[in-house]
Short mmCIF file of C-alpha atoms and ligand atoms in Angstrom, two decimals:
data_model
loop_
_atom_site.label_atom_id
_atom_site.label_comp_id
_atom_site.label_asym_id
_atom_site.label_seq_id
_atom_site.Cartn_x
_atom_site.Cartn_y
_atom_site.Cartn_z
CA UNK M 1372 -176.62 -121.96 -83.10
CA UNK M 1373 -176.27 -118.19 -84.40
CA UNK M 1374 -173.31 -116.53 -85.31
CA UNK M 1375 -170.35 -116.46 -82.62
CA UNK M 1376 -167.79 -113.82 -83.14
CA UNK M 1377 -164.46 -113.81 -81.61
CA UNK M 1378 -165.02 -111.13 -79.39
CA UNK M 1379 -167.59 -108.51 -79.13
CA UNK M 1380 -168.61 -105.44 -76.81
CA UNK M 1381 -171.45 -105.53 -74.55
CA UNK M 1382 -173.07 -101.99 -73.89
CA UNK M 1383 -175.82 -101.76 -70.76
CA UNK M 1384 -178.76 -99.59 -69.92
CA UNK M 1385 -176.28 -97.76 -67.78
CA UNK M 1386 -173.93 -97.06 -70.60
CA UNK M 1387 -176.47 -95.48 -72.83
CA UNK M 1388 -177.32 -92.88 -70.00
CA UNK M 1389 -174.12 -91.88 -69.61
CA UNK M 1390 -173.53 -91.30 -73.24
CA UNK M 1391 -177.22 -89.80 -73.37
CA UNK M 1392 -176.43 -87.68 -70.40
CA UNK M 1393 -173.54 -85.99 -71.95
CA UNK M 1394 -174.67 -84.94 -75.22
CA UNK M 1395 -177.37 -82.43 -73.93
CA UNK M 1396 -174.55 -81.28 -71.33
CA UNK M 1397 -172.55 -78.12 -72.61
CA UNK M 1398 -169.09 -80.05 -74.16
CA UNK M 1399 -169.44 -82.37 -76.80
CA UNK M 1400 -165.66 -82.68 -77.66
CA UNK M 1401 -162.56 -82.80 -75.27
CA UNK M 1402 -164.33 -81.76 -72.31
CA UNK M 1403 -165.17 -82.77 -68.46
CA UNK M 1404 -166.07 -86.40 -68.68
CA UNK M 1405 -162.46 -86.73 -70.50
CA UNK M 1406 -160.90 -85.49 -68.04
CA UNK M 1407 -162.35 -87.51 -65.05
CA UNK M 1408 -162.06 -90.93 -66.99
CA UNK M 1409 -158.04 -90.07 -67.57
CA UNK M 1410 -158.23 -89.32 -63.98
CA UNK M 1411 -160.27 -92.93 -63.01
CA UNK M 1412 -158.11 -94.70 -65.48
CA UNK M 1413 -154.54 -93.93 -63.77
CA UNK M 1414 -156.16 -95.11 -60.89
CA UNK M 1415 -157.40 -97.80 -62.24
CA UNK M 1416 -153.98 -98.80 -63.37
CA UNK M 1417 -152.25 -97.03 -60.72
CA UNK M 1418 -149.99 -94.85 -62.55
CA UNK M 1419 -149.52 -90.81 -62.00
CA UNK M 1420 -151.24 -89.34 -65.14
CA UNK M 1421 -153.21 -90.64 -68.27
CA UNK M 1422 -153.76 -88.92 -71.03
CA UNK M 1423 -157.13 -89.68 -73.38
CA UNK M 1424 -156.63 -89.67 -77.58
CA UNK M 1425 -158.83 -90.84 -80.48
CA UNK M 1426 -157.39 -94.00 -80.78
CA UNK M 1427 -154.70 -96.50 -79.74
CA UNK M 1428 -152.92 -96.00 -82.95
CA UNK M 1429 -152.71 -92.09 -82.34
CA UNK M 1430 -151.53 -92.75 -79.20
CA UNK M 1431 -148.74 -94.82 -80.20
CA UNK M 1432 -147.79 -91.92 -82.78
CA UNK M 1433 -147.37 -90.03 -80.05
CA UNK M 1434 -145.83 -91.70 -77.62
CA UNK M 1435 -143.06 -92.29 -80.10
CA UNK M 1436 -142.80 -88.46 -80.72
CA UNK M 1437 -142.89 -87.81 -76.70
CA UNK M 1438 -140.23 -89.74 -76.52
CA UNK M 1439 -138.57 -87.97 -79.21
CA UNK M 1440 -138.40 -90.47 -82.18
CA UNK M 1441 -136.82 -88.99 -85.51
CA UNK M 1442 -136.22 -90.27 -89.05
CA UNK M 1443 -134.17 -92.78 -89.15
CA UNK M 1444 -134.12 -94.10 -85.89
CA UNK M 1445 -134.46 -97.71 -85.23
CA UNK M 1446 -136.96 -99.26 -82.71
CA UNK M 1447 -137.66 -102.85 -81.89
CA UNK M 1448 -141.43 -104.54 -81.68
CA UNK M 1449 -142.46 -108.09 -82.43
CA UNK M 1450 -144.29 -109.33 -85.45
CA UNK M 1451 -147.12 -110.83 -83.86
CA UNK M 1452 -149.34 -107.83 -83.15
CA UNK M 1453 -151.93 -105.91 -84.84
CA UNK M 1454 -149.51 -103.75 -87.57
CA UNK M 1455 -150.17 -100.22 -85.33
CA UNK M 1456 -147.62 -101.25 -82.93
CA UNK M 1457 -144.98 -101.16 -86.04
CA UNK M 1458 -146.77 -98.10 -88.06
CA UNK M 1459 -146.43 -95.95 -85.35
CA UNK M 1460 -142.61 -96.13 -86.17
CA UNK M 1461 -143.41 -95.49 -89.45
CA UNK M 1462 -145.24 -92.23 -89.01
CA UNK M 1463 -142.06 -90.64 -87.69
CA UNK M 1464 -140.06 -91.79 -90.15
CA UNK M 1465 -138.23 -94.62 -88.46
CA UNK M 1466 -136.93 -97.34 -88.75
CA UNK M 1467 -138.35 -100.60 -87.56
CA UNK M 1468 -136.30 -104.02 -86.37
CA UNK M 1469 -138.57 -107.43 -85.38
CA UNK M 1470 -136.89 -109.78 -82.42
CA UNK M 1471 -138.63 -113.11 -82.43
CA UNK M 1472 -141.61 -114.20 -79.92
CA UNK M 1473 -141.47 -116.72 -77.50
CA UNK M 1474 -142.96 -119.93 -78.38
CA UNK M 1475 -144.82 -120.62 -75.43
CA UNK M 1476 -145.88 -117.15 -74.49
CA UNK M 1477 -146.25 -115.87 -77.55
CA UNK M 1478 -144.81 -112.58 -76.26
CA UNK M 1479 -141.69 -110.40 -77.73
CA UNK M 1480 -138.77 -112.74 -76.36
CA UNK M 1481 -136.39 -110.78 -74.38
CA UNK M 1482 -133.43 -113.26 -75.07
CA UNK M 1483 -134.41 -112.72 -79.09
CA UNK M 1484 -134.61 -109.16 -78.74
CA UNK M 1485 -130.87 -109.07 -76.28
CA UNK M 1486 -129.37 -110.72 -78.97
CA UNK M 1487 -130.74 -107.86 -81.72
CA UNK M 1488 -129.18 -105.07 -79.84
CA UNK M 1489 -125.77 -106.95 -79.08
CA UNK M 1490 -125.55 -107.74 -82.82
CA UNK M 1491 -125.05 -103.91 -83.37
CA UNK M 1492 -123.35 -101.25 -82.21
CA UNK M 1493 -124.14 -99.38 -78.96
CA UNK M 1494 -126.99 -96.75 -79.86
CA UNK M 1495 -127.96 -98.42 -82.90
CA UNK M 1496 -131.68 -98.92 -81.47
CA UNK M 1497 -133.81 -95.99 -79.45
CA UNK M 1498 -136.78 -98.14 -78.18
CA UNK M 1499 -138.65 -101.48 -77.04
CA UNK M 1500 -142.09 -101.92 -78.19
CA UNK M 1501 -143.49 -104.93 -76.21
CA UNK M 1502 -146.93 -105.92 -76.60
CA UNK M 1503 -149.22 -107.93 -73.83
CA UNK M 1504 -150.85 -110.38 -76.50
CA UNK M 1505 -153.99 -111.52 -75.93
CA UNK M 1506 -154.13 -109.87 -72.88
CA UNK M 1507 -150.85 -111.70 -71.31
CA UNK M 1508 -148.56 -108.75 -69.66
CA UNK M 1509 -144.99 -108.83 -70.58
CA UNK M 1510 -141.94 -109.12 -67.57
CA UNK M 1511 -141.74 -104.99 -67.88
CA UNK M 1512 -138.95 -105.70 -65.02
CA UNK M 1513 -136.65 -107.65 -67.48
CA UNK M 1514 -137.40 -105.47 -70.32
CA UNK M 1515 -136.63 -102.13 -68.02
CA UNK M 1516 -133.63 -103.62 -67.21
CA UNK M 1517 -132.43 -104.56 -70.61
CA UNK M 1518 -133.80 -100.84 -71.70
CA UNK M 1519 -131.81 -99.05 -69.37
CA UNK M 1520 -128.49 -101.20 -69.79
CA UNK M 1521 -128.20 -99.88 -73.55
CA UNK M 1522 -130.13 -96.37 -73.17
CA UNK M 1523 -133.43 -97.14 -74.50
CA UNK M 1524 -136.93 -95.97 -73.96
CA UNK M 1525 -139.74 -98.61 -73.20
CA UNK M 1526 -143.54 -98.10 -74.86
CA UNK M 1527 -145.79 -101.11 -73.91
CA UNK M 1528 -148.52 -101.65 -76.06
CA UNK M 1529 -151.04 -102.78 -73.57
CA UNK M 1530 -154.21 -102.61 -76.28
CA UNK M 1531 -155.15 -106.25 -75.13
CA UNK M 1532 -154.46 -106.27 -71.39
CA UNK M 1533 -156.59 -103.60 -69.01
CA UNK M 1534 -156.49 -105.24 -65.60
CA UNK M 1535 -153.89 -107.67 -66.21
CA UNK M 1536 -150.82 -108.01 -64.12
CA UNK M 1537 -147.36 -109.61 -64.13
CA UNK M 1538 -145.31 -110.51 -60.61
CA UNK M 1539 -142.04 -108.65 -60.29
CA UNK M 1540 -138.99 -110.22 -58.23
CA UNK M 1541 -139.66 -109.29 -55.25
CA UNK M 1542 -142.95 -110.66 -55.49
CA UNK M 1543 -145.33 -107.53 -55.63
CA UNK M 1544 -148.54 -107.55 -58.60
CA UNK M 1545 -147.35 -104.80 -61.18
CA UNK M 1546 -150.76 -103.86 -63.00
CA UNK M 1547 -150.28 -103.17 -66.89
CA UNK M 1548 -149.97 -99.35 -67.43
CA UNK M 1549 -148.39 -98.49 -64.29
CA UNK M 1550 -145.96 -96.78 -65.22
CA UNK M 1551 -143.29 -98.15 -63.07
CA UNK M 1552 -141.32 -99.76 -65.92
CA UNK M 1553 -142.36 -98.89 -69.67
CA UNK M 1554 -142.01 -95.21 -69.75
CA UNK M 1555 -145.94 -94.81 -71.46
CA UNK M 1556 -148.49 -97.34 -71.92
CA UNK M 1557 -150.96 -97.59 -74.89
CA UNK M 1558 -154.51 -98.61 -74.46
CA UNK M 1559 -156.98 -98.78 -77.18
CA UNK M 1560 -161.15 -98.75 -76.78
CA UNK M 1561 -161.95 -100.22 -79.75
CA UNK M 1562 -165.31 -102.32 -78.95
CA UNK M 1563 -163.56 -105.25 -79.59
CA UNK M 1564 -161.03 -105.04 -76.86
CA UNK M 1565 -161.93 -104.60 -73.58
CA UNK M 1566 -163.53 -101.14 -73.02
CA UNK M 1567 -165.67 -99.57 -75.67
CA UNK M 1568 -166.07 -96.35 -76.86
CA UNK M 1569 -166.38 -96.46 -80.48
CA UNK M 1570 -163.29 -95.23 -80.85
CA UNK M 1571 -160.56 -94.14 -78.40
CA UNK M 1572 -157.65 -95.04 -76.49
CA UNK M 1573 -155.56 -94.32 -73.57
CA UNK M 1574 -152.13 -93.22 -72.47
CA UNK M 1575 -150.58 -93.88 -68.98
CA UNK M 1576 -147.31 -92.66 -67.43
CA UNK M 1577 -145.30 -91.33 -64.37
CA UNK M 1578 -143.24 -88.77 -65.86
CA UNK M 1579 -144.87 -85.40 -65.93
CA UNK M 1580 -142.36 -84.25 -69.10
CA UNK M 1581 -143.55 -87.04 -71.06
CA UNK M 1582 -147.40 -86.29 -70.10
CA UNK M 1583 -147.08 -82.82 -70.51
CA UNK M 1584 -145.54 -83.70 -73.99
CA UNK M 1585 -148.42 -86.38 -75.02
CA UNK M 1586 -151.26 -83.19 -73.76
CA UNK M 1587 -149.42 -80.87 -76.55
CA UNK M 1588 -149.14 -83.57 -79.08
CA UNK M 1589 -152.89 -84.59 -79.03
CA UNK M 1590 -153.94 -80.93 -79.55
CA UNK M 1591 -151.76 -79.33 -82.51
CA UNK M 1592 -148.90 -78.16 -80.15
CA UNK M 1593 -151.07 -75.65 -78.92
CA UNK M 1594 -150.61 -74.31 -75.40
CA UNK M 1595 -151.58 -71.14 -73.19
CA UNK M 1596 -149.29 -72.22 -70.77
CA UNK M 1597 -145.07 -71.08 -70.34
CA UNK M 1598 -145.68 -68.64 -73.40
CA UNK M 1599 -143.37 -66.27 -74.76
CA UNK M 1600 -145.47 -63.55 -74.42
CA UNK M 1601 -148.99 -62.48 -73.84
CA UNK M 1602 -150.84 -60.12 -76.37
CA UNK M 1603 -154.39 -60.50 -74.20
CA UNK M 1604 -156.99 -63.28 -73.21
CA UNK M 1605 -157.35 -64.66 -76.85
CA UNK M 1606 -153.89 -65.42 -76.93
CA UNK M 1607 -151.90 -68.83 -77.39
CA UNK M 1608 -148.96 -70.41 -78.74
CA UNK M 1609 -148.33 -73.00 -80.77
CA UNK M 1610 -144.78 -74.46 -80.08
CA UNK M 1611 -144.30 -77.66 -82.25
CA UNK M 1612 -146.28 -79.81 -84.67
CA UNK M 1613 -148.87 -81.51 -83.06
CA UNK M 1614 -152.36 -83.29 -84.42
CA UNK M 1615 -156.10 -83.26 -83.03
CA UNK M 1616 -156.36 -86.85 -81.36
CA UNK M 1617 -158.61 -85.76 -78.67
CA UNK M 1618 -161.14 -88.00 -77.70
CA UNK M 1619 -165.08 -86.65 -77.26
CA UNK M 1620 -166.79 -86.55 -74.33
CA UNK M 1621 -170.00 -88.63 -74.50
CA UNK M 1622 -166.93 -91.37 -75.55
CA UNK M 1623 -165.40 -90.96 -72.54
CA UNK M 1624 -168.74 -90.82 -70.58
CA UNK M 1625 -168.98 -94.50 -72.40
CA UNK M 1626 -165.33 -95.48 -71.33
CA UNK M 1627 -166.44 -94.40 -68.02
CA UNK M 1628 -169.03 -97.02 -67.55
CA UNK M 1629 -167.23 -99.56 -69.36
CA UNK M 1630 -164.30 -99.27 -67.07
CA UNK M 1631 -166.45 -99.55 -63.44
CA UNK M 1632 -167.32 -103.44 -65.16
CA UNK M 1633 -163.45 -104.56 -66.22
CA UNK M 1634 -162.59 -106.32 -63.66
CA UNK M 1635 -165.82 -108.21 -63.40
CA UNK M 1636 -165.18 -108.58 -67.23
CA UNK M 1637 -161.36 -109.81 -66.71
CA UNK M 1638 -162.59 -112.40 -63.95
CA UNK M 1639 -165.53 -113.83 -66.43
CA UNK M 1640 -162.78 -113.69 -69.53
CA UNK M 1641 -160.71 -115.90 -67.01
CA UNK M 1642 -163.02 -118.39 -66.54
CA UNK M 1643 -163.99 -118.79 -69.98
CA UNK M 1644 -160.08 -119.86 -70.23
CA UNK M 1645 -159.78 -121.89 -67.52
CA UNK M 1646 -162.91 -123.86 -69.38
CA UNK M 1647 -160.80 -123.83 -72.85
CA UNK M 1648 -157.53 -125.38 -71.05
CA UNK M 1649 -159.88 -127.65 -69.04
CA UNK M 1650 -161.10 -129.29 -72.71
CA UNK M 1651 -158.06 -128.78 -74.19
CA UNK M 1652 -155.09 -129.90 -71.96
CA UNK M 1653 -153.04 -132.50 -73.46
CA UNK M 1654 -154.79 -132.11 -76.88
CA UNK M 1655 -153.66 -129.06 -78.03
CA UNK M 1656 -151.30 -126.27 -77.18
CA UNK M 1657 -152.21 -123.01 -75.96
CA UNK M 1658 -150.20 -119.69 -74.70
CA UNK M 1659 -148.65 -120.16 -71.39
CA UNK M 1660 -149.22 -118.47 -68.13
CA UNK M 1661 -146.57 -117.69 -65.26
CA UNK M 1662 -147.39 -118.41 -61.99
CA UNK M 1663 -148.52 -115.02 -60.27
CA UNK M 1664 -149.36 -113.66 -63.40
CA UNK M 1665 -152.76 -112.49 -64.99
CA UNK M 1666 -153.68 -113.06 -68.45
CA UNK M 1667 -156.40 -110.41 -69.12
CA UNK M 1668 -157.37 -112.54 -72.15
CA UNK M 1669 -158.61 -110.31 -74.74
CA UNK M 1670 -157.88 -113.21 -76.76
CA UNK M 1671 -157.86 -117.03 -76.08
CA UNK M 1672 -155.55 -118.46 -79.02
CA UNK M 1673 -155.13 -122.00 -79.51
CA UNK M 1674 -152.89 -124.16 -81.99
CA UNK M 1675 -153.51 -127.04 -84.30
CA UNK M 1676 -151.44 -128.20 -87.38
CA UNK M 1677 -154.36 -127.63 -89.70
CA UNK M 1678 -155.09 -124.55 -88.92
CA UNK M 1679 -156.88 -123.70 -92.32
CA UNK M 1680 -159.37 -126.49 -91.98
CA UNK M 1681 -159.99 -125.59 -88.37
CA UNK M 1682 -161.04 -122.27 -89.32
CA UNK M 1683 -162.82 -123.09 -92.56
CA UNK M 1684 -164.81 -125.86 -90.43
CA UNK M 1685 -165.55 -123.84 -87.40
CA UNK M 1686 -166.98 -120.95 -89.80
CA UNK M 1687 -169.30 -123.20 -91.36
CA UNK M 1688 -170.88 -123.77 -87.88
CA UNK M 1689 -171.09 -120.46 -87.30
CA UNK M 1690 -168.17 -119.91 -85.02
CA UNK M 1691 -166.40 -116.57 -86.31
CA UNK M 1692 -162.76 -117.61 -85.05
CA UNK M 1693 -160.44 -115.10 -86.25
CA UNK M 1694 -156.59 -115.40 -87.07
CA UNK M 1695 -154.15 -113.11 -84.74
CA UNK M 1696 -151.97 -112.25 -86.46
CA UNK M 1697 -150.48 -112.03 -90.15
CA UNK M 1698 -146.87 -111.44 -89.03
CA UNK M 1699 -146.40 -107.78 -89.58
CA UNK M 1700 -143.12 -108.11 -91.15
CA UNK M 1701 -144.74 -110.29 -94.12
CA UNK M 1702 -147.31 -107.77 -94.76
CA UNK M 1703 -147.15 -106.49 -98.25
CA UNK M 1704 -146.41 -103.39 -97.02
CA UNK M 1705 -143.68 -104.40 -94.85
CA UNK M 1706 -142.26 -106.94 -97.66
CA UNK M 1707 -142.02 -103.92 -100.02
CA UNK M 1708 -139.98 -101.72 -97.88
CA UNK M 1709 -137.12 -104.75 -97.23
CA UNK M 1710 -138.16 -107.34 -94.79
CA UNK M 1711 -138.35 -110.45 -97.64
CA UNK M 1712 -135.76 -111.93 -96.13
CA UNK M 1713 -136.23 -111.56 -92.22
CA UNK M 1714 -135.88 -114.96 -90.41
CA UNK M 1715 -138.41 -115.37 -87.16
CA UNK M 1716 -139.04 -118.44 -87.17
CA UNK M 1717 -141.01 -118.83 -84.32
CA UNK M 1718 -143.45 -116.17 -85.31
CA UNK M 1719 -143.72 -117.69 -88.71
CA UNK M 1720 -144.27 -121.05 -87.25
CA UNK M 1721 -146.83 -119.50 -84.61
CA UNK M 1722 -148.84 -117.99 -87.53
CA UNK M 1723 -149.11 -121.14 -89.29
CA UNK M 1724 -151.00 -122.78 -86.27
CA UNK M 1725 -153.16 -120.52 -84.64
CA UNK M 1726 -156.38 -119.44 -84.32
CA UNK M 1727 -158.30 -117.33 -81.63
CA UNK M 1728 -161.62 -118.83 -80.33
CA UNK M 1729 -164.80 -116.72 -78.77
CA UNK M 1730 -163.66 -114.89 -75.84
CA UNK M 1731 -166.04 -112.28 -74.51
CA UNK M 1732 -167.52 -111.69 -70.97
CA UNK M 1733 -170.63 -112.05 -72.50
CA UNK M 1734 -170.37 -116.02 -74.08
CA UNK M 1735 -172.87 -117.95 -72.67
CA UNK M 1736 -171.70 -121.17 -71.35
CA UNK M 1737 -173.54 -123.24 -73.76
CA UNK M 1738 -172.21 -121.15 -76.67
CA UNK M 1739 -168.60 -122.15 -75.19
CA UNK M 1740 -169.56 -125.52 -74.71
CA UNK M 1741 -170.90 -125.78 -78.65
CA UNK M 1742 -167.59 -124.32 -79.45
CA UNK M 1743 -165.65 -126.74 -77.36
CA UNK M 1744 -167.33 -129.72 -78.70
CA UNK M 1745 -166.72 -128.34 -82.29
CA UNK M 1746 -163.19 -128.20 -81.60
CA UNK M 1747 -162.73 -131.66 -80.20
CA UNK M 1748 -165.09 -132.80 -83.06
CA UNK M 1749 -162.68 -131.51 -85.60
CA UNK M 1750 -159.05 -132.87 -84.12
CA UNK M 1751 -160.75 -136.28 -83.43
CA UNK M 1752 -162.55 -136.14 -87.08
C1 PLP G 145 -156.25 -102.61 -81.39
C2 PLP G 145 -154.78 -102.49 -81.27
C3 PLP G 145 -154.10 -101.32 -81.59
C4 PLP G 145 -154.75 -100.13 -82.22
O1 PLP G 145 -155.86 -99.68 -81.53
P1 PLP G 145 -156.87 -98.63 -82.18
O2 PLP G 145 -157.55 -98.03 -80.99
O3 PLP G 145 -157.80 -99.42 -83.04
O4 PLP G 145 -156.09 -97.64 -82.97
C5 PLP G 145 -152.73 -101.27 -81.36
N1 PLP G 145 -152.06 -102.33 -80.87
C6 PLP G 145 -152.68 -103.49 -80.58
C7 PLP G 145 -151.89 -104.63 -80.04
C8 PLP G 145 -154.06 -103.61 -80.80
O5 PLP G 145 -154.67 -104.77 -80.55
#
């Protein structure tokens, strides 16, 4: 069998055109093509505006300026994630906390992250980062509501989950990115998630402050619009500190095409899963799903007490399984700014046991199969 990897892109005929297409057209940068796939990704999501960066991570940065971040400030995320959900923080010079996941969902755990902010005084904390690992979408509702009882803002960090969707109380599908709960949504395109475009990423929201804000922020603060004067046609402002995160447009021309195939991509990622939990059921444990709910499954994690042995084995057939992730609060980084002695103990334990397996629209079903039967091989071995 050749190698396997964890997850990979797949790019078509079609997608090369596009990409071709736009690079003898007159914009190479920030250009048309951006600005229709911001426009067909809120409606893919079905939220007011989107706004297209470089990357996910710049798009976190900022989000967390937008929604006016400043040193010292505290914000909460969860320690299983890929460390940009925390950095972002970082850049702006705050401060951040880690509630514990949920063992069986592997999500942020809103009980976990309750008890953080009642354990200090009111305005202690500014913001909720909650992530939709592997693809599974957070309860937004709950974490709205738990927001907006002590004043805080609400980024999700939907990098693994285009096209997945949690049910709300009253029954109704709310689509990750929406913008009904989390006041922005992050969405990267790096070619291992979901969409590719080399590099990129995507910001959703229904407030037009906070997506005017993000358009300034992506390109240095600069603005012709609301100026303070007007010395002719050349003229601009520039009225804050802002970066160049703007995304080109034969990327976007890619992320075009990529999008038109996600939810054919989500459905094949699905049954890939419902494969896994078919083999696996009673033999090993694996991330929950609510009823009503869909798991967009960038990843498909499973766990197994040795975990190290699992990995070690499956690499030696050829089966790239990856570990996601080193808790961010144990990175060295992390250790060396004060975290030594933070206690999440169901991350920690998580960590220990887990271990992603293929999960790509493209996996043939005989590569899954090989992988299933190497899997069973091992824990009966
Ligand atoms: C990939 C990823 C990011 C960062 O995305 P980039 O586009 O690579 O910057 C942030 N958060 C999560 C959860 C991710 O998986």
């Amino acid at each position: 069998m050749k190698k396997i990897p964890y997850g990979r892109q797949s790019i078509t005929d079609k997608d090369i055109e596009a990409v071709v297409s736009t690079l003898t057209s007159d914009y190479l940068t920030q250009g048309p093509k951006v600005k229709e796939f911001e426009i067909e990704f809120a409606a893919y999501v079905g939220a007011k505006y989107a706004v297209a960066v470089s990357n996910a991570t710049a798009g976190l940065h900022i989000s967390v300026l937008a929604l006016g971040l400043k040193p010292g400030e505290r914000v909460i995320t969860t320690p299983i994630t890929f460390a940009a959900s925390a950095n972002c923080v970082r850049y702006a010079g705050g401060e951040v906390w880690f509630a514990d996941i949920d063992p069986s969902s592997y999500l942020l755990d809103i009980n976990s992250t309750k008890e953080l902010i009642e354990s200090k005084p009111p305005g202690f904390f500014k913001g909720i980062i909650p992530v939709d690992f592997a693809g599974l979408p957070v309860d937004l509702e709950k974490f709205r509501e738990l927001a907006d009882e002590h004043g805080l803002w609400l980024i999700e960090d939907a990098c693994h989950a285009p096209g997945g969707f949690f049910t709300d109380s009253t029954g109704t599908q709310q689509k990750c990115g929406n913008g009904k709960f989390a006041d922005i949504s992050v969405f990267s395109f790096h070619p291992v998630k979901h969409i590719a475009c080399g590099e990129g990423g995507m910001l959703t929201t229904n407030s037009e402050e906070i997506y005017k804000s993000l358009q300034s922020l992506r390109t240095h603060g600069i603005t012709k619009e609301d100026m303070s004067r007007n010395e002719g046609g050349w003229y601009y402002e520039m009225k804050e500190l802002g970066f160049n995160y703007r995304l080109t447009d034969f990327q976007a021309a890619l992320g075009i095409s990529q999008l038109q195939k996600n939810d054919v991509g989500v459905v094949r990622r699905n049954e890939i899963a419902q494969k896994y939990k078919k083999a696996f059921e009673g033999k090993l444990k694996f991330q929950s799903l609510k009823q009503g709910d869909l798991n967009a499954h960038h990843l498909f994690v499973i766990e197994v007490d040795k975990r190290k042995e699992l990995y070690d084995f499956l690499h030696q057939n050829n089966i790239l399984a990856q570990i996601h992730y080193i808790p961010v609060h144990t990175l060295p980084y992390y250790q060396s700014i004060g975290y030594e002695n933070a206690k999440l103990e169901n991350s920690e334990s998580y960590y220990r046991s887990c271990i992603s397996l293929p999960m790509f629209p493209t996996l043939t079903d005989d590569e899954q199969q090989y992988v299933i039967d190497k899997v069973i091989e091992f824990i009966h071995g």
